[in-house]
mmCIF file of C-alpha atoms in Angstrom:
data_model
loop_
_atom_site.group_PDB
_atom_site.id
_atom_site.type_symbol
_atom_site.label_atom_id
_atom_site.label_comp_id
_atom_site.label_asym_id
_atom_site.label_seq_id
_atom_site.Cartn_x
_atom_site.Cartn_y
_atom_site.Cartn_z
ATOM 1 C CA MET N 1 43.492 11.682 -18.009
ATOM 2 C CA THR N 2 46.818 10.435 -16.921
ATOM 3 C CA PRO N 3 49.859 12.380 -18.370
ATOM 4 C CA HIS N 4 51.262 9.465 -20.231
ATOM 5 C CA GLY N 5 49.738 6.711 -22.181
ATOM 6 C CA SER N 6 51.311 3.304 -23.120
ATOM 7 C CA SER N 7 52.213 3.801 -26.661
ATOM 8 C CA ARG N 8 55.583 4.700 -28.278
ATOM 9 C CA THR N 9 54.129 7.891 -29.534
ATOM 10 C CA SER N 10 53.337 8.925 -25.790
ATOM 11 C CA ALA N 11 56.982 8.314 -24.772
ATOM 12 C CA GLU N 12 58.183 10.456 -27.803
ATOM 13 C CA ILE N 13 55.778 13.323 -26.975
ATOM 14 C CA ALA N 14 57.083 13.263 -23.350
ATOM 15 C CA SER N 15 60.644 13.498 -24.538
ATOM 16 C CA GLN N 16 60.217 16.743 -26.180
ATOM 17 C CA PRO N 17 61.456 19.121 -23.613
ATOM 18 C CA ASP N 18 64.891 17.347 -23.541
ATOM 19 C CA VAL N 19 64.752 17.011 -27.255
ATOM 20 C CA TRP N 20 64.249 20.743 -27.688
ATOM 21 C CA ARG N 21 67.215 21.504 -25.576
ATOM 22 C CA GLN N 22 69.220 19.128 -27.665
ATOM 23 C CA ALA N 23 68.133 21.012 -30.693
ATOM 24 C CA ALA N 24 69.217 24.541 -29.279
ATOM 25 C CA ARG N 25 72.620 22.888 -28.329
ATOM 26 C CA SER N 26 73.164 21.559 -31.927
ATOM 27 C CA LEU N 27 72.632 25.034 -33.591
ATOM 28 C CA PRO N 28 76.229 25.702 -34.014
ATOM 29 C CA ARG N 29 76.733 22.596 -36.180
ATOM 30 C CA HIS N 30 73.818 23.628 -38.565
ATOM 31 C CA ALA N 31 74.479 27.024 -39.420
ATOM 32 C CA ALA N 32 75.400 26.120 -43.032
ATOM 33 C CA ALA N 33 71.926 24.644 -43.716
ATOM 34 C CA LEU N 34 70.016 27.637 -42.239
ATOM 35 C CA PRO N 35 68.896 31.080 -43.754
ATOM 36 C CA ARG N 36 71.143 33.945 -43.579
ATOM 37 C CA ARG N 37 69.743 37.559 -42.513
ATOM 38 C CA GLY N 38 68.407 39.416 -45.337
ATOM 39 C CA GLU N 39 67.868 36.427 -47.895
ATOM 40 C CA ARG N 40 64.662 35.785 -49.464
ATOM 41 C CA VAL N 41 63.739 32.332 -48.344
ATOM 42 C CA ALA N 42 61.251 29.665 -49.540
ATOM 43 C CA VAL N 43 60.691 26.924 -46.778
ATOM 44 C CA VAL N 44 59.003 23.681 -48.104
ATOM 45 C CA GLY N 45 57.882 20.334 -46.807
ATOM 46 C CA CYS N 46 55.001 17.895 -47.001
ATOM 47 C CA GLY N 47 52.315 17.294 -44.358
ATOM 48 C CA THR N 48 53.437 18.105 -40.792
ATOM 49 C CA SER N 49 56.699 19.541 -42.127
ATOM 50 C CA TRP N 50 54.771 22.032 -44.346
ATOM 51 C CA PHE N 51 52.944 23.225 -41.296
ATOM 52 C CA MET N 52 56.144 23.788 -39.500
ATOM 53 C CA ALA N 53 57.396 25.575 -42.485
ATOM 54 C CA GLN N 54 54.482 27.858 -42.213
ATOM 55 C CA SER N 55 54.998 28.624 -38.542
ATOM 56 C CA TYR N 56 58.757 29.370 -39.205
ATOM 57 C CA ALA N 57 57.937 31.569 -42.140
ATOM 58 C CA ALA N 58 55.815 33.705 -40.089
ATOM 59 C CA LEU N 59 58.241 33.847 -37.348
ATOM 60 C CA ARG N 60 61.240 34.786 -39.463
ATOM 61 C CA GLU N 61 59.560 37.521 -41.608
ATOM 62 C CA SER N 62 57.776 39.180 -38.378
ATOM 63 C CA GLY N 63 61.126 39.025 -36.672
ATOM 64 C CA GLY N 64 62.787 41.066 -39.370
ATOM 65 C CA HIS N 65 65.199 38.414 -40.580
ATOM 66 C CA GLY N 66 64.011 38.221 -44.101
ATOM 67 C CA GLU N 67 61.060 37.745 -46.529
ATOM 68 C CA THR N 68 59.891 34.238 -46.169
ATOM 69 C CA ASP N 69 57.302 32.046 -47.959
ATOM 70 C CA ALA N 70 56.227 28.594 -47.201
ATOM 71 C CA PHE N 71 55.003 26.018 -49.766
ATOM 72 C CA ALA N 72 53.915 22.454 -49.894
ATOM 73 C CA ALA N 73 56.971 21.134 -51.837
ATOM 74 C CA SER N 74 54.611 19.959 -54.737
ATOM 75 C CA GLU N 75 53.296 23.635 -55.027
ATOM 76 C CA PHE N 76 56.599 25.418 -55.091
ATOM 77 C CA PRO N 77 56.334 28.256 -57.566
ATOM 78 C CA HIS N 78 59.593 27.577 -59.733
ATOM 79 C CA GLY N 79 59.157 30.937 -61.759
ATOM 80 C CA ARG N 80 59.837 32.929 -58.549
ATOM 81 C CA ARG N 81 63.229 34.086 -57.347
ATOM 82 C CA TYR N 82 64.663 33.097 -54.002
ATOM 83 C CA ASP N 83 68.062 33.362 -52.295
ATOM 84 C CA ARG N 84 67.634 30.097 -50.723
ATOM 85 C CA VAL N 85 65.309 27.086 -50.437
ATOM 86 C CA LEU N 86 65.005 25.384 -47.039
ATOM 87 C CA ALA N 87 63.435 21.753 -46.976
ATOM 88 C CA ILE N 88 62.150 19.940 -43.940
ATOM 89 C CA THR N 89 61.808 16.307 -44.202
ATOM 90 C CA ARG N 90 61.920 13.825 -41.393
ATOM 91 C CA SER N 91 62.515 10.750 -43.619
ATOM 92 C CA GLY N 92 64.868 12.378 -46.093
ATOM 93 C CA THR N 93 62.990 10.325 -48.803
ATOM 94 C CA THR N 94 59.824 12.225 -49.604
ATOM 95 C CA THR N 95 59.569 12.364 -53.289
ATOM 96 C CA GLU N 96 58.232 15.851 -53.645
ATOM 97 C CA VAL N 97 60.861 17.326 -51.526
ATOM 98 C CA LEU N 98 63.824 15.496 -53.292
ATOM 99 C CA ASP N 99 62.330 16.340 -56.838
ATOM 100 C CA LEU N 100 62.375 20.098 -55.803
ATOM 101 C CA LEU N 101 65.812 20.112 -54.288
ATOM 102 C CA ARG N 102 67.314 18.353 -57.254
ATOM 103 C CA ARG N 103 65.589 20.797 -59.674
ATOM 104 C CA VAL N 104 66.929 23.799 -57.855
ATOM 105 C CA LYS N 105 70.445 22.413 -57.296
ATOM 106 C CA GLY N 106 73.236 24.638 -58.808
ATOM 107 C CA THR N 107 70.853 27.501 -59.379
ATOM 108 C CA VAL N 108 69.553 28.367 -55.781
ATOM 109 C CA PRO N 109 71.484 27.474 -52.549
ATOM 110 C CA SER N 110 69.619 24.875 -50.622
ATOM 111 C CA GLY N 111 69.462 23.587 -47.114
ATOM 112 C CA ALA N 112 67.522 20.733 -45.426
ATOM 113 C CA ILE N 113 66.509 19.593 -41.972
ATOM 114 C CA THR N 114 66.222 15.708 -41.571
ATOM 115 C CA ALA N 115 66.331 12.884 -38.994
ATOM 116 C CA ASP N 116 68.210 10.423 -41.082
ATOM 117 C CA PRO N 117 71.800 10.950 -42.217
ATOM 118 C CA THR N 118 71.594 7.965 -44.611
ATOM 119 C CA THR N 119 68.943 9.086 -46.936
ATOM 120 C CA PRO N 120 68.973 10.699 -50.601
ATOM 121 C CA VAL N 121 68.484 14.167 -49.097
ATOM 122 C CA MET N 122 72.065 14.222 -47.944
ATOM 123 C CA GLN N 123 72.945 14.523 -51.600
ATOM 124 C CA ALA N 124 70.061 16.535 -52.923
ATOM 125 C CA ALA N 125 70.590 19.667 -50.517
ATOM 126 C CA ASP N 126 73.825 21.749 -50.529
ATOM 127 C CA ALA N 127 73.819 21.740 -46.689
ATOM 128 C CA VAL N 128 71.826 19.503 -44.135
ATOM 129 C CA ALA N 129 71.008 19.761 -40.444
ATOM 130 C CA VAL N 130 70.659 16.188 -39.048
ATOM 131 C CA LEU N 131 68.401 16.023 -36.112
ATOM 132 C CA ASP N 132 68.799 12.298 -35.513
ATOM 133 C CA PHE N 133 68.312 12.602 -31.846
ATOM 134 C CA ALA N 134 64.712 13.782 -32.762
ATOM 135 C CA ASP N 135 63.957 10.844 -34.922
ATOM 136 C CA GLU N 136 60.804 8.710 -34.038
ATOM 137 C CA GLU N 137 59.699 5.265 -34.335
ATOM 138 C CA SER N 138 56.035 6.267 -34.574
ATOM 139 C CA VAL N 139 54.424 6.982 -37.953
ATOM 140 C CA VAL N 140 52.827 10.227 -36.664
ATOM 141 C CA GLN N 141 55.416 13.104 -36.289
ATOM 142 C CA THR N 142 55.754 14.735 -32.896
ATOM 143 C CA ARG N 143 58.976 15.473 -31.582
ATOM 144 C CA PHE N 144 60.819 15.610 -34.868
ATOM 145 C CA ALA N 145 58.368 18.419 -36.049
ATOM 146 C CA THR N 146 58.855 20.416 -32.810
ATOM 147 C CA ALA N 147 62.507 19.877 -32.779
ATOM 148 C CA ASN N 148 62.758 21.588 -36.080
ATOM 149 C CA LEU N 149 60.976 24.743 -34.890
ATOM 150 C CA ALA N 150 62.972 24.564 -31.635
ATOM 151 C CA LEU N 151 66.046 24.668 -33.803
ATOM 152 C CA LEU N 152 64.798 27.445 -35.944
ATOM 153 C CA ARG N 153 63.493 29.572 -33.052
ATOM 154 C CA ALA N 154 66.987 29.113 -31.412
ATOM 155 C CA HIS N 155 68.621 30.378 -34.751
ATOM 156 C CA LEU N 156 66.231 33.462 -34.821
ATOM 157 C CA GLU N 157 67.033 34.205 -31.034
ATOM 158 C CA ALA N 158 70.695 33.921 -31.611
ATOM 159 C CA GLU N 159 70.330 36.450 -34.533
ATOM 160 C CA ASP N 160 68.313 38.839 -32.219
ATOM 161 C CA ALA N 161 65.465 38.067 -34.717
ATOM 162 C CA LEU N 162 62.775 36.575 -32.493
ATOM 163 C CA PRO N 163 59.482 38.791 -32.930
ATOM 164 C CA ASP N 164 58.245 40.696 -30.068
ATOM 165 C CA GLY N 165 55.984 38.581 -27.720
ATOM 166 C CA VAL N 166 57.462 35.273 -28.655
ATOM 167 C CA ARG N 167 59.263 33.697 -25.634
ATOM 168 C CA PRO N 168 62.887 32.713 -25.603
ATOM 169 C CA LEU N 169 63.287 28.919 -26.200
ATOM 170 C CA ASP N 170 64.368 28.265 -22.614
ATOM 171 C CA ARG N 171 61.073 29.626 -21.452
ATOM 172 C CA ALA N 172 59.169 27.510 -24.033
ATOM 173 C CA ILE N 173 60.987 24.484 -22.677
ATOM 174 C CA GLU N 174 59.822 25.143 -19.194
ATOM 175 C CA ASP N 175 56.271 25.324 -20.540
ATOM 176 C CA ALA N 176 56.625 22.179 -22.388
ATOM 177 C CA GLU N 177 57.663 20.485 -19.129
ATOM 178 C CA ARG N 178 54.242 21.398 -17.800
ATOM 179 C CA ALA N 179 52.466 20.528 -20.884
ATOM 180 C CA VAL N 180 53.768 16.815 -20.793
ATOM 181 C CA LEU N 181 52.650 16.359 -17.087
ATOM 182 C CA GLU N 182 49.407 18.292 -16.590
ATOM 183 C CA PRO N 183 46.192 16.091 -16.897
ATOM 184 C CA LEU N 184 44.080 16.445 -19.847
ATOM 185 C CA ASP N 185 40.450 17.567 -19.177
ATOM 186 C CA PRO N 186 38.099 14.609 -19.536
ATOM 187 C CA GLY N 187 35.281 16.636 -20.971
ATOM 188 C CA VAL N 188 37.778 17.764 -23.808
ATOM 189 C CA CYS N 189 38.951 14.286 -24.264
ATOM 190 C CA ALA N 190 35.208 13.269 -24.664
ATOM 191 C CA ALA N 191 34.242 15.924 -27.163
ATOM 192 C CA GLU N 192 32.890 14.974 -30.567
ATOM 193 C CA GLN N 193 34.687 17.703 -32.820
ATOM 194 C CA PHE N 194 37.677 20.225 -32.595
ATOM 195 C CA THR N 195 38.315 23.559 -34.406
ATOM 196 C CA PHE N 196 41.877 24.694 -34.029
ATOM 197 C CA LEU N 197 42.867 28.411 -34.319
ATOM 198 C CA GLY N 198 45.984 30.152 -34.683
ATOM 199 C CA THR N 199 47.244 33.863 -35.290
ATOM 200 C CA GLY N 200 50.459 34.631 -37.338
ATOM 201 C CA TRP N 201 53.069 31.884 -36.668
ATOM 202 C CA THR N 202 50.622 29.959 -34.412
ATOM 203 C CA TYR N 203 48.301 29.220 -37.433
ATOM 204 C CA GLY N 204 50.845 26.689 -38.531
ATOM 205 C CA LEU N 205 50.519 24.941 -35.216
ATOM 206 C CA ALA N 206 46.523 24.969 -35.493
ATOM 207 C CA LEU N 207 46.940 23.220 -38.732
ATOM 208 C CA GLU N 208 49.396 20.693 -37.276
ATOM 209 C CA ALA N 209 47.109 19.912 -34.346
ATOM 210 C CA GLY N 210 44.157 19.245 -36.393
ATOM 211 C CA LEU N 211 46.289 17.011 -38.582
ATOM 212 C CA LYS N 212 47.733 14.930 -35.627
ATOM 213 C CA MET N 213 43.963 14.503 -34.314
ATOM 214 C CA ARG N 214 43.051 13.216 -37.754
ATOM 215 C CA GLU N 215 46.124 11.018 -38.060
ATOM 216 C CA ALA N 216 46.253 9.518 -34.769
ATOM 217 C CA ALA N 217 42.609 9.332 -33.730
ATOM 218 C CA GLY N 218 40.595 9.670 -36.956
ATOM 219 C CA ALA N 219 38.854 12.519 -35.307
ATOM 220 C CA TRP N 220 36.615 15.298 -36.892
ATOM 221 C CA THR N 221 39.080 18.521 -36.675
ATOM 222 C CA GLU N 222 39.232 21.585 -38.656
ATOM 223 C CA ALA N 223 41.857 24.468 -38.467
ATOM 224 C CA TYR N 224 41.573 28.430 -39.320
ATOM 225 C CA PRO N 225 43.194 31.622 -38.541
ATOM 226 C CA ALA N 226 41.665 32.847 -35.524
ATOM 227 C CA MET N 227 39.948 35.917 -36.832
ATOM 228 C CA GLU N 228 38.238 33.918 -39.381
ATOM 229 C CA TYR N 229 36.506 31.882 -36.726
ATOM 230 C CA ARG N 230 33.594 34.208 -36.841
ATOM 231 C CA HIS N 231 33.253 34.141 -40.531
ATOM 232 C CA GLY N 232 31.685 30.684 -40.654
ATOM 233 C CA PRO N 233 33.606 28.195 -38.512
ATOM 234 C CA ILE N 234 31.711 29.222 -35.412
ATOM 235 C CA SER N 235 28.504 27.519 -36.990
ATOM 236 C CA ILE N 236 29.882 24.113 -36.213
ATOM 237 C CA THR N 237 30.672 24.892 -32.495
ATOM 238 C CA GLY N 238 28.329 23.925 -29.717
ATOM 239 C CA PRO N 239 27.968 21.571 -26.646
ATOM 240 C CA GLY N 240 30.442 18.640 -26.854
ATOM 241 C CA ARG N 241 32.699 20.635 -29.281
ATOM 242 C CA VAL N 242 35.876 22.282 -28.619
ATOM 243 C CA ALA N 243 37.439 25.520 -29.901
ATOM 244 C CA TRP N 244 41.262 25.253 -29.318
ATOM 245 C CA ALA N 245 43.332 28.580 -29.652
ATOM 246 C CA PHE N 246 46.989 28.730 -29.919
ATOM 247 C CA GLY N 247 48.579 31.942 -28.795
ATOM 248 C CA ARG N 248 46.660 34.936 -27.523
ATOM 249 C CA LEU N 249 42.908 35.002 -27.940
ATOM 250 C CA PRO N 250 41.338 37.665 -30.191
ATOM 251 C CA HIS N 251 39.329 39.908 -28.079
ATOM 252 C CA GLY N 252 35.797 38.653 -27.651
ATOM 253 C CA LEU N 253 36.412 35.169 -28.928
ATOM 254 C CA ALA N 254 36.035 33.391 -25.487
ATOM 255 C CA ASP N 255 32.629 35.028 -25.191
ATOM 256 C CA ASP N 256 31.816 34.018 -28.767
ATOM 257 C CA VAL N 257 32.591 30.342 -27.909
ATOM 258 C CA ALA N 258 30.499 30.508 -24.623
ATOM 259 C CA ARG N 259 27.554 32.028 -26.405
ATOM 260 C CA VAL N 260 27.257 28.999 -28.838
ATOM 261 C CA GLY N 261 27.683 26.457 -25.899
ATOM 262 C CA GLY N 262 31.245 25.211 -26.988
ATOM 263 C CA THR N 263 34.150 24.522 -24.928
ATOM 264 C CA LEU N 264 37.317 26.799 -25.206
ATOM 265 C CA VAL N 265 40.890 25.493 -24.763
ATOM 266 C CA ALA N 266 43.613 28.297 -24.689
ATOM 267 C CA GLY N 267 47.019 28.508 -23.396
ATOM 268 C CA SER N 268 46.498 32.414 -23.437
ATOM 269 C CA THR N 269 44.030 35.066 -23.102
ATOM 270 C CA ASP N 270 43.538 38.180 -25.025
ATOM 271 C CA SER N 271 45.736 40.099 -22.668
ATOM 272 C CA ALA N 272 48.106 37.521 -21.191
ATOM 273 C CA GLN N 273 50.112 34.475 -22.353
ATOM 274 C CA ASP N 274 50.267 31.480 -19.942
ATOM 275 C CA LEU N 275 51.666 28.707 -22.060
ATOM 276 C CA ASP N 276 54.128 29.001 -25.011
ATOM 277 C CA PRO N 277 51.989 27.967 -28.243
ATOM 278 C CA LEU N 278 54.540 25.319 -29.141
ATOM 279 C CA ALA N 279 54.129 23.774 -25.583
ATOM 280 C CA ASP N 280 50.414 24.070 -26.248
ATOM 281 C CA LEU N 281 50.863 21.870 -29.350
ATOM 282 C CA VAL N 282 52.298 19.090 -26.964
ATOM 283 C CA ARG N 283 48.978 19.196 -25.237
ATOM 284 C CA ALA N 284 47.267 18.686 -28.458
ATOM 285 C CA GLN N 285 49.500 15.719 -29.339
ATOM 286 C CA ARG N 286 48.616 14.245 -26.037
ATOM 287 C CA LEU N 287 44.954 14.770 -26.626
ATOM 288 C CA ALA N 288 45.273 12.955 -29.947
ATOM 289 C CA VAL N 289 46.830 10.034 -28.634
ATOM 290 C CA ALA N 290 44.330 9.787 -25.580
ATOM 291 C CA ILE N 291 41.449 9.936 -28.018
ATOM 292 C CA ALA N 292 42.992 7.356 -30.274
ATOM 293 C CA GLU N 293 43.550 4.887 -27.349
ATOM 294 C CA ALA N 294 40.155 5.533 -26.237
ATOM 295 C CA ARG N 295 38.617 4.649 -29.390
ATOM 296 C CA GLY N 296 40.820 1.339 -29.631
ATOM 297 C CA HIS N 297 43.152 2.661 -32.357
ATOM 298 C CA ASN N 298 46.950 2.209 -32.339
ATOM 299 C CA PRO N 299 48.459 5.710 -32.359
ATOM 300 C CA ASP N 300 51.920 4.263 -33.250
ATOM 301 C CA ARG N 301 50.388 2.815 -36.568
ATOM 302 C CA PRO N 302 47.726 4.841 -37.684
ATOM 303 C CA ARG N 303 45.532 3.444 -40.739
ATOM 304 C CA ASN N 304 46.234 4.434 -44.199
ATOM 305 C CA LEU N 305 49.651 6.065 -43.192
ATOM 306 C CA THR N 306 53.310 5.415 -43.844
ATOM 307 C CA ARG N 307 56.484 7.029 -42.493
ATOM 308 C CA SER N 308 57.202 8.507 -45.943
ATOM 309 C CA VAL N 309 55.423 9.017 -49.149
ATOM 310 C CA VAL N 310 57.591 7.835 -51.986
ATOM 311 C CA LEU N 311 55.947 7.932 -55.390
ATOM 312 C CA GLU N 312 56.818 5.766 -58.307
ATOM 313 C CA ASN N 313 57.696 7.295 -61.769
ATOM 314 C CA SER N 314 58.628 10.683 -60.335
ATOM 315 C CA HIS N 315 60.486 13.211 -62.454
ATOM 316 C CA ALA N 316 62.571 16.069 -61.008
#
């Protein structure tokens, strides 16, 4: 498969290495919206933003920056104490996120990361990081989501709180430059089913990869923590089906996939990491677009989806 398709989504995917660099350079402007060391933080979002929240929560806590939980905004536990709430919302208009920020305002410090400085989130949160350079025309999120994680990784790196084994962002950007150019395996593109796997912070990436495939291509996908693969999900793997692992493989997993006749895709092995997991997500985004186009779908305008979910008769 060729590196780039003809869709707007393909162009936005290809722009990610440069967008990540911009996110890192923007860090000094956004310190007020980001968690302080030692704070107990809840990170919230909806859809893709929730999955990025999960990845960041695992990175921040395992790096020793502070206890961190991630929630779908609609599932936030209002009876639990936090020092800060951080919301991720591309559109700045998502009902559940705005309701939550308005409810905690004045009682819990809040920050938000958004792409649009003209939206209600600018008033709902106490401080806002605007990544307008990462905004997208496509309904399906790609570069805004990863720009969030690039910004948050850069923040942890600057605070000497990047977990062991996680590459500095400049290395991840180099990997992303490879990921946007390397041809996709035609056999993987022709597969009928995909199981995405992750461990720790990469589990959120696995969830996001599965969502991208469902949104853009209408594909049959699942996502699980990698060590859960043997506890049931392996039963779906076989010839013509893919197990895609983000981050280092658990020992023996490659043999398990081979034993049942499946195809393994991995940026790492159980002993070495060849591709940063965030860069590997870029490959999965490209796969989703390639499959969508092969099936005659428009990846820029997927069926049944809108840029933002705004609910009527909502109450904060």
